[in-house]
CSV table of C-alpha atoms in Angstrom, one decimal:
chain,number,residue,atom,x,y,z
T,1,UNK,CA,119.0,120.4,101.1
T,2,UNK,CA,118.9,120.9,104.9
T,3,UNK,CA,115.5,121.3,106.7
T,4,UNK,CA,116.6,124.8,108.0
T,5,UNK,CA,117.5,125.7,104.7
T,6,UNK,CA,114.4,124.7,103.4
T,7,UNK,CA,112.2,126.4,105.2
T,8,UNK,CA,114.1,129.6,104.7
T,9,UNK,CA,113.9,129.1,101.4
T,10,UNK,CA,110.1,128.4,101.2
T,11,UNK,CA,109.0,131.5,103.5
T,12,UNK,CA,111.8,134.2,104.1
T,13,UNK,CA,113.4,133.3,100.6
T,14,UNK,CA,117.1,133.2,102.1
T,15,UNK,CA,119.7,130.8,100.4
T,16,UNK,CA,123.3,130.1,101.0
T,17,UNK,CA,125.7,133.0,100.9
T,18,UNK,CA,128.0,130.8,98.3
T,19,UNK,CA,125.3,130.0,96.2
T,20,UNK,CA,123.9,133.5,95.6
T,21,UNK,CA,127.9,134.3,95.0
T,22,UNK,CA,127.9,131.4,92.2
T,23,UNK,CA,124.3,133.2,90.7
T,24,UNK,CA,125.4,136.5,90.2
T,25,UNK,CA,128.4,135.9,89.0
T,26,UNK,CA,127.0,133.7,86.5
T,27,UNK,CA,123.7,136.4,85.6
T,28,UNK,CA,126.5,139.3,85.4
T,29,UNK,CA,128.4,136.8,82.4
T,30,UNK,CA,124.6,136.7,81.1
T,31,UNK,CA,124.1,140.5,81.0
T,32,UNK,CA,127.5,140.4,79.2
T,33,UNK,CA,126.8,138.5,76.4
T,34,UNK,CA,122.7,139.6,76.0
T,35,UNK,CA,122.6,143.4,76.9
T,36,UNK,CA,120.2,145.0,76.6
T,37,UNK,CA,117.5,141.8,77.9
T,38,UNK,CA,117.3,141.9,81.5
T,39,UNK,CA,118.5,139.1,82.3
T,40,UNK,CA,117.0,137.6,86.0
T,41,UNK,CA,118.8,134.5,86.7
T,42,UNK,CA,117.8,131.6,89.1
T,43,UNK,CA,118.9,128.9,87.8
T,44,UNK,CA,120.9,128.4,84.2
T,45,UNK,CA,120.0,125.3,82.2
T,46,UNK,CA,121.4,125.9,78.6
T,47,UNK,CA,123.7,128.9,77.2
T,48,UNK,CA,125.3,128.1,73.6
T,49,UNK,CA,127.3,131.2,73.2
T,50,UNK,CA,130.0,132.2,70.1
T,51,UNK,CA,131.6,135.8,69.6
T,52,UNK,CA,130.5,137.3,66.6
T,53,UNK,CA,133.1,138.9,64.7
T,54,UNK,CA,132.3,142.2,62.3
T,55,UNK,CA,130.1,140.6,59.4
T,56,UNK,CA,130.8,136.9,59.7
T,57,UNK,CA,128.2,134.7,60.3
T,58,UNK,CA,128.2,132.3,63.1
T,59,UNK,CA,128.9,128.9,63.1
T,60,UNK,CA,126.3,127.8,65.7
T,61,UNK,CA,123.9,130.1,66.9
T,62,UNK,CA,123.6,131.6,70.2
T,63,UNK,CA,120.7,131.0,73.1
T,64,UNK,CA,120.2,130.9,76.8
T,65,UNK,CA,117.6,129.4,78.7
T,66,UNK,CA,117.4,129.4,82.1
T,67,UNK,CA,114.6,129.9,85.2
T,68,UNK,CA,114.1,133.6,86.1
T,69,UNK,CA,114.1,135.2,89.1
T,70,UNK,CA,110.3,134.7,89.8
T,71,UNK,CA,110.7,130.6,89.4
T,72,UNK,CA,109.6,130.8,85.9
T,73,UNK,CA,111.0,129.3,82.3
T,74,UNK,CA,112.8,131.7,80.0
T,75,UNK,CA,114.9,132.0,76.7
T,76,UNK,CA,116.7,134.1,74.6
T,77,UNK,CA,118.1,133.8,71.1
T,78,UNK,CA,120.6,135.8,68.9
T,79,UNK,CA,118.9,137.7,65.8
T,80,UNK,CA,120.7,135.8,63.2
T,81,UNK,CA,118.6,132.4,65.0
T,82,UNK,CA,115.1,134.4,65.6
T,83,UNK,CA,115.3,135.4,61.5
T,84,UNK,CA,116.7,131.8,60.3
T,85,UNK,CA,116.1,129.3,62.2
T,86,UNK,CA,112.9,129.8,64.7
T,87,UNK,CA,110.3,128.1,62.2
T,88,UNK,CA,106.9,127.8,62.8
T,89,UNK,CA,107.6,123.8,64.3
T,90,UNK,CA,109.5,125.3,67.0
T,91,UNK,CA,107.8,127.8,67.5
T,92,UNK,CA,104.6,126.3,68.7
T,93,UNK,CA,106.7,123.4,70.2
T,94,UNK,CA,107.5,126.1,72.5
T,95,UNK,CA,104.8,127.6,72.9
T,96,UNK,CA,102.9,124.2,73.5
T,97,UNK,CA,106.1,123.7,76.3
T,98,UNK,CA,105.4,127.3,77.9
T,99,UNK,CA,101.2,126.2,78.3
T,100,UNK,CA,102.7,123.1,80.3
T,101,UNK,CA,104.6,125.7,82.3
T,102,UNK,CA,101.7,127.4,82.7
T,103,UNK,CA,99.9,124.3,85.1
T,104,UNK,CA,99.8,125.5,88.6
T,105,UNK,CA,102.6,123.9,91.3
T,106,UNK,CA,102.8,126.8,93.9
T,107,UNK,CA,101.3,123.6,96.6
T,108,UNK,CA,104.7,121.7,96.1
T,109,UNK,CA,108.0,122.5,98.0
T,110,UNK,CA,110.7,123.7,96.5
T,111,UNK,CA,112.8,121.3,94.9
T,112,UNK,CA,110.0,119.6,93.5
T,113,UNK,CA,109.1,122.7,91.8
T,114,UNK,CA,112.6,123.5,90.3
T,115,UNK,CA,112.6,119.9,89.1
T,116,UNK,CA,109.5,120.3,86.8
T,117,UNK,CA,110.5,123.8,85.6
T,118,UNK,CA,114.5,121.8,85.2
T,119,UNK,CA,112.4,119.4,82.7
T,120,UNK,CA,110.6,121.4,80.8
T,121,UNK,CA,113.5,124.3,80.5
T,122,UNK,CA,115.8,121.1,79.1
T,123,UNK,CA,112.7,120.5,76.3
T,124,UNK,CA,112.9,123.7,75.2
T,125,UNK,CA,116.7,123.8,74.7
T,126,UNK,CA,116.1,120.0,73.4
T,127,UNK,CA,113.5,122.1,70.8
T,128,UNK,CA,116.0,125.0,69.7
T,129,UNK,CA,118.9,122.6,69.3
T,130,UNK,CA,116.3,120.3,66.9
T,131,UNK,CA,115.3,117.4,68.5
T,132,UNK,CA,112.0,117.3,68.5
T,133,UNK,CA,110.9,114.1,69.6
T,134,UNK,CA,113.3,114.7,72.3
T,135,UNK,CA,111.5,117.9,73.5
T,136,UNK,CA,108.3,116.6,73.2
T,137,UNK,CA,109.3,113.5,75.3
T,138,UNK,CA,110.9,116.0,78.2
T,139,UNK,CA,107.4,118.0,78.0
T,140,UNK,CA,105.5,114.7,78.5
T,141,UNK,CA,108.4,113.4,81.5
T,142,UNK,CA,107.5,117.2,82.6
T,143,UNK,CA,103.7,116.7,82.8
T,144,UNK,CA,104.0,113.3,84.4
T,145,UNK,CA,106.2,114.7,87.4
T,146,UNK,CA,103.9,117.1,88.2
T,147,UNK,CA,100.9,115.2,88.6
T,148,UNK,CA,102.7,112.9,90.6
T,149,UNK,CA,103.8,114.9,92.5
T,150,UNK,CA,100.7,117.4,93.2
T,151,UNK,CA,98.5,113.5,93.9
T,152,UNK,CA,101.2,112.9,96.4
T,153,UNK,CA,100.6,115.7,98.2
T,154,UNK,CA,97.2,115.8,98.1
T,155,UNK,CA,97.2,112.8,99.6
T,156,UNK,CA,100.0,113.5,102.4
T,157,UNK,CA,97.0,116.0,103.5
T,158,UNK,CA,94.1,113.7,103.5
T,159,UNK,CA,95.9,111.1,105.3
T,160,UNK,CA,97.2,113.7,107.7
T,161,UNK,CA,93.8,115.9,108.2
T,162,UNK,CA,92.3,112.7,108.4
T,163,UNK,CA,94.9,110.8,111.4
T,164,UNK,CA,94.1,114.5,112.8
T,165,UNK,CA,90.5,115.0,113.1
T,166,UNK,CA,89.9,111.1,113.5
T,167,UNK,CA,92.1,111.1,116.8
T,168,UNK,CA,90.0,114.2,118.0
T,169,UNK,CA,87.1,112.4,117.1
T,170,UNK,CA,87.7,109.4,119.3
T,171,UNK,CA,88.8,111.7,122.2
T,172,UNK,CA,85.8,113.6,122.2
T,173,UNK,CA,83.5,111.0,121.8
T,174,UNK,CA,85.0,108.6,124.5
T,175,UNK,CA,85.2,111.7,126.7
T,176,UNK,CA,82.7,113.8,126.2
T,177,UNK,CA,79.4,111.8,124.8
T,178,UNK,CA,77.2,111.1,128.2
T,179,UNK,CA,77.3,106.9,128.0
T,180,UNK,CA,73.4,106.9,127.9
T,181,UNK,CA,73.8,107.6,124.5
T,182,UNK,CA,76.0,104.7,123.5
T,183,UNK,CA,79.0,106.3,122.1
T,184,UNK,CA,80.3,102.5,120.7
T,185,UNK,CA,78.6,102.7,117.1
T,186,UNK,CA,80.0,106.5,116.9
T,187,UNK,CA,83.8,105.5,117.7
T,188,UNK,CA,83.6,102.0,115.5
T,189,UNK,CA,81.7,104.4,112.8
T,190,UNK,CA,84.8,106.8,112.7
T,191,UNK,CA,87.1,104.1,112.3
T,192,UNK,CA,85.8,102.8,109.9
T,193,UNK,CA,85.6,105.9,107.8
T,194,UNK,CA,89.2,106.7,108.6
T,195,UNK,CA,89.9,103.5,107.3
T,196,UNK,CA,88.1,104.3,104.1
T,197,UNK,CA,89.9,107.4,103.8
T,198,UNK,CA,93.4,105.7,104.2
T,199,UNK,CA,92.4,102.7,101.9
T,200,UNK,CA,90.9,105.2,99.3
T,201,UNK,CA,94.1,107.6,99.8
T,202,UNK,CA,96.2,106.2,97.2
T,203,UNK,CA,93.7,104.8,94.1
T,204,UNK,CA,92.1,107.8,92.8
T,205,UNK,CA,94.0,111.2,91.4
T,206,UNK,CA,93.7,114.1,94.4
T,207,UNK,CA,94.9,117.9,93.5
T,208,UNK,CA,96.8,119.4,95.9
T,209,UNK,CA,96.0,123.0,93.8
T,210,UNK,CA,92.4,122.7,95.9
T,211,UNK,CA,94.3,123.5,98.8
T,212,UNK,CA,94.5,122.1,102.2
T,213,UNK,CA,91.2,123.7,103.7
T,214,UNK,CA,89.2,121.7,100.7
T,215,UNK,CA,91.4,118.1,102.4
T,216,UNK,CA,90.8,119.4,105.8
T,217,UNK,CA,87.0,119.9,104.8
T,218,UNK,CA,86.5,116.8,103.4
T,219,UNK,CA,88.1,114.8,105.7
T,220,UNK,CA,86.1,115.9,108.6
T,221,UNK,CA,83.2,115.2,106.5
T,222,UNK,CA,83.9,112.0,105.8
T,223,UNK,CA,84.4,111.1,109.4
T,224,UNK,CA,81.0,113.2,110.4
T,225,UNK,CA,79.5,110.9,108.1
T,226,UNK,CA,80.9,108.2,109.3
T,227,UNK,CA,79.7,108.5,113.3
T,228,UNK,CA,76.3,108.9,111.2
T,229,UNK,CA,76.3,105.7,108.9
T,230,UNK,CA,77.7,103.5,112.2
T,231,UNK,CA,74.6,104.7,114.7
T,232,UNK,CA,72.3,104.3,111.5
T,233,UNK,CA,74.0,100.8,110.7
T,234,UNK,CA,73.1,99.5,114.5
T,235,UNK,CA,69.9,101.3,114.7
T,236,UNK,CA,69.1,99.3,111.2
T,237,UNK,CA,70.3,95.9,112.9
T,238,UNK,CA,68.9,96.6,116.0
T,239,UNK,CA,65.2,97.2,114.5
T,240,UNK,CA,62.4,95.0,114.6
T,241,UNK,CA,62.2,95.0,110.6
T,242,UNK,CA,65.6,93.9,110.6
T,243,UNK,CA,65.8,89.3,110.2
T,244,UNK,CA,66.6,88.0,113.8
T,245,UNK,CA,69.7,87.0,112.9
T,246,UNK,CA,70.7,90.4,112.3
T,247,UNK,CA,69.2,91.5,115.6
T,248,UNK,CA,70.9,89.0,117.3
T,249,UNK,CA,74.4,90.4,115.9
T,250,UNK,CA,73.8,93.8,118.0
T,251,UNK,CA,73.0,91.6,121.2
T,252,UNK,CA,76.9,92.6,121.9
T,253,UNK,CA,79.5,95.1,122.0
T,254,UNK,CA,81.3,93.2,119.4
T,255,UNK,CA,78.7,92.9,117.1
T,256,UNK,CA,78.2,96.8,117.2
T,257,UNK,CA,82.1,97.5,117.0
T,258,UNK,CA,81.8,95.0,113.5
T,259,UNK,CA,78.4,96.8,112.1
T,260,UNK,CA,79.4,100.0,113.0
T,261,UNK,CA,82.7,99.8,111.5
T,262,UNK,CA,81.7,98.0,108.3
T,263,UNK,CA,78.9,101.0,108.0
T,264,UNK,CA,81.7,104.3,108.3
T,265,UNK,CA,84.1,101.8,106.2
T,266,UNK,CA,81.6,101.0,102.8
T,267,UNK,CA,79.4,103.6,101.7
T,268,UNK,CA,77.4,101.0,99.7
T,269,UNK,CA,76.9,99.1,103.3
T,270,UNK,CA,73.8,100.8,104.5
T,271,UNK,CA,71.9,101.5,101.0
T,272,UNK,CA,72.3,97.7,100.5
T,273,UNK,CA,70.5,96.7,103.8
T,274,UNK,CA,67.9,99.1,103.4
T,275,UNK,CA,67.1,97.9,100.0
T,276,UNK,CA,67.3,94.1,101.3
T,277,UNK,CA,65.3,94.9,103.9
T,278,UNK,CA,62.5,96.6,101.5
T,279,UNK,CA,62.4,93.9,99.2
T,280,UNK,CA,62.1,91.5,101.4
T,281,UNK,CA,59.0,93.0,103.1
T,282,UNK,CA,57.5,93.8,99.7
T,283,UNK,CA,58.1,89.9,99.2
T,284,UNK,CA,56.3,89.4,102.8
T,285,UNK,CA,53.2,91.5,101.5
């Protein structure tokens, strides 16, 4: 899929001519064969279909599933199949399939989001044709995708708020911040919390359902916090209840650069020297 095509798709919901052509042709067939149900089509995953003659029974029986118009899983069955052969196992199979369905994914693009519906729709034709284990195994596949793919997008924005906010940052710092003030342990504090964030990025499980003004907020937060811990981390060295070796460390600009980064990169990093430092004077006394 094109990147034009895309982002039709996403915001003015426009598709190719051909394959609206290939839809409706294929959703008039549907109406044909399930009249009266108002039949929406999408997309069609499954359609068993046999011509029932006057008072025979069929052979197989009929279904359709298939993704509506609104993105969503849907089925249909014959009579003769919702009286004899919709049991209670397949029932709640479905239903149990339809609750999965029912996980939020409105944060992923497109295709992403016709894959997962793809997987589940095929467990519940894998359910109506028997195969349980097979369903269940294409609800769990189904599951999977989707938090995989709603982590990896979470984490597209923090990484991106986060490259964003970070560069601002350091250009308003470096430009802005009167040199009086020393604007050194600030920079080295917000590198070292961007750091963090891009090291951090990829080891814990992020939902992009929060939304990308929750990644944007925390990412500037965590930078914030950052220029904070590295002024605090020099301050701390630079005190006079600080060992003189660690005085001695701030006596240049690379020694700040190192203690301010190492304070916005560890969170632990300041807590730990401040309760060094207090048990050491409590050792003094």
């Amino acid at each position: 899929m094109g990147i034009v095509e895309e982002f039709l798709r996403e915001h003015f919901n426009l598709v190719r001519a051909d394959k609206v052509d290939v839809v409706q042709e294929t959703q008039r067939e549907l109406r044909k064969h399930w009249h009266p149900e108002p039949v929406l089509l999408h997309f069609l995953i499954r359609e068993r279909w046999q011509e029932k003659k006057d008072g025979e029974l069929l052979d197989v029986y009929n279904y359709v599933v298939y993704i509506d118009a609104e993105g969503d899983v849907d089925w249909i069955c014959n009579d003769d199949f919702s009286s004899q052969k919709l049991t209670s196992e397949i029932s709640a199979l479905i239903a149990d399939i339809m609750n999965e369905e029912a996980f939020p994914c409105g944060k992923l693009r497109y295709d992403e989001r016709m894959t997962f519906k793809k997987i589940l729709g095929s467990a519940v034709v894998s359910a109506l044709e028997g195969d349980f284990s097979l369903a269940r195994e294409m609800k769990e596949r189904g599951r999977e995708y989707l938090q995989d793919r709603v982590s990896e997008r979470s984490r597209c924005w923090s990484l991106f708020s986060a490259t964003v906010l970070a560069t601002i940052w350091l250009v308003a710092l470096h430009c802005f911040l009167p040199a009086q003030l020393h604007p050194e342990p600030y920079i080295f504090g917000v590198l070292g919390a961007y750091v963090s964030v891009a090291r951090n990025a990829g080891r814990r499980f992020t939902d992009a359902n929060a939304g990308k003004f929750l990644h944007w907020s925390e990412s500037f937060t965590r930078l914030a916090v950052g220029a904070v811990l590295g002024v605090v981390g020099v301050s701390l060295f630079q005190s006079s209840v600080s060992p003189e070796l660690f005085r001695d460390v701030c006596k240049n600009s690379a020694g700040i650069a190192v203690v301010a980064f190492a304070a916005g990169l560890f969170d632990t990093f300041i807590p730990s020297m401040v309760s060094q430092l207090v048990v050491r004077k409590a050792k003094e006394v």
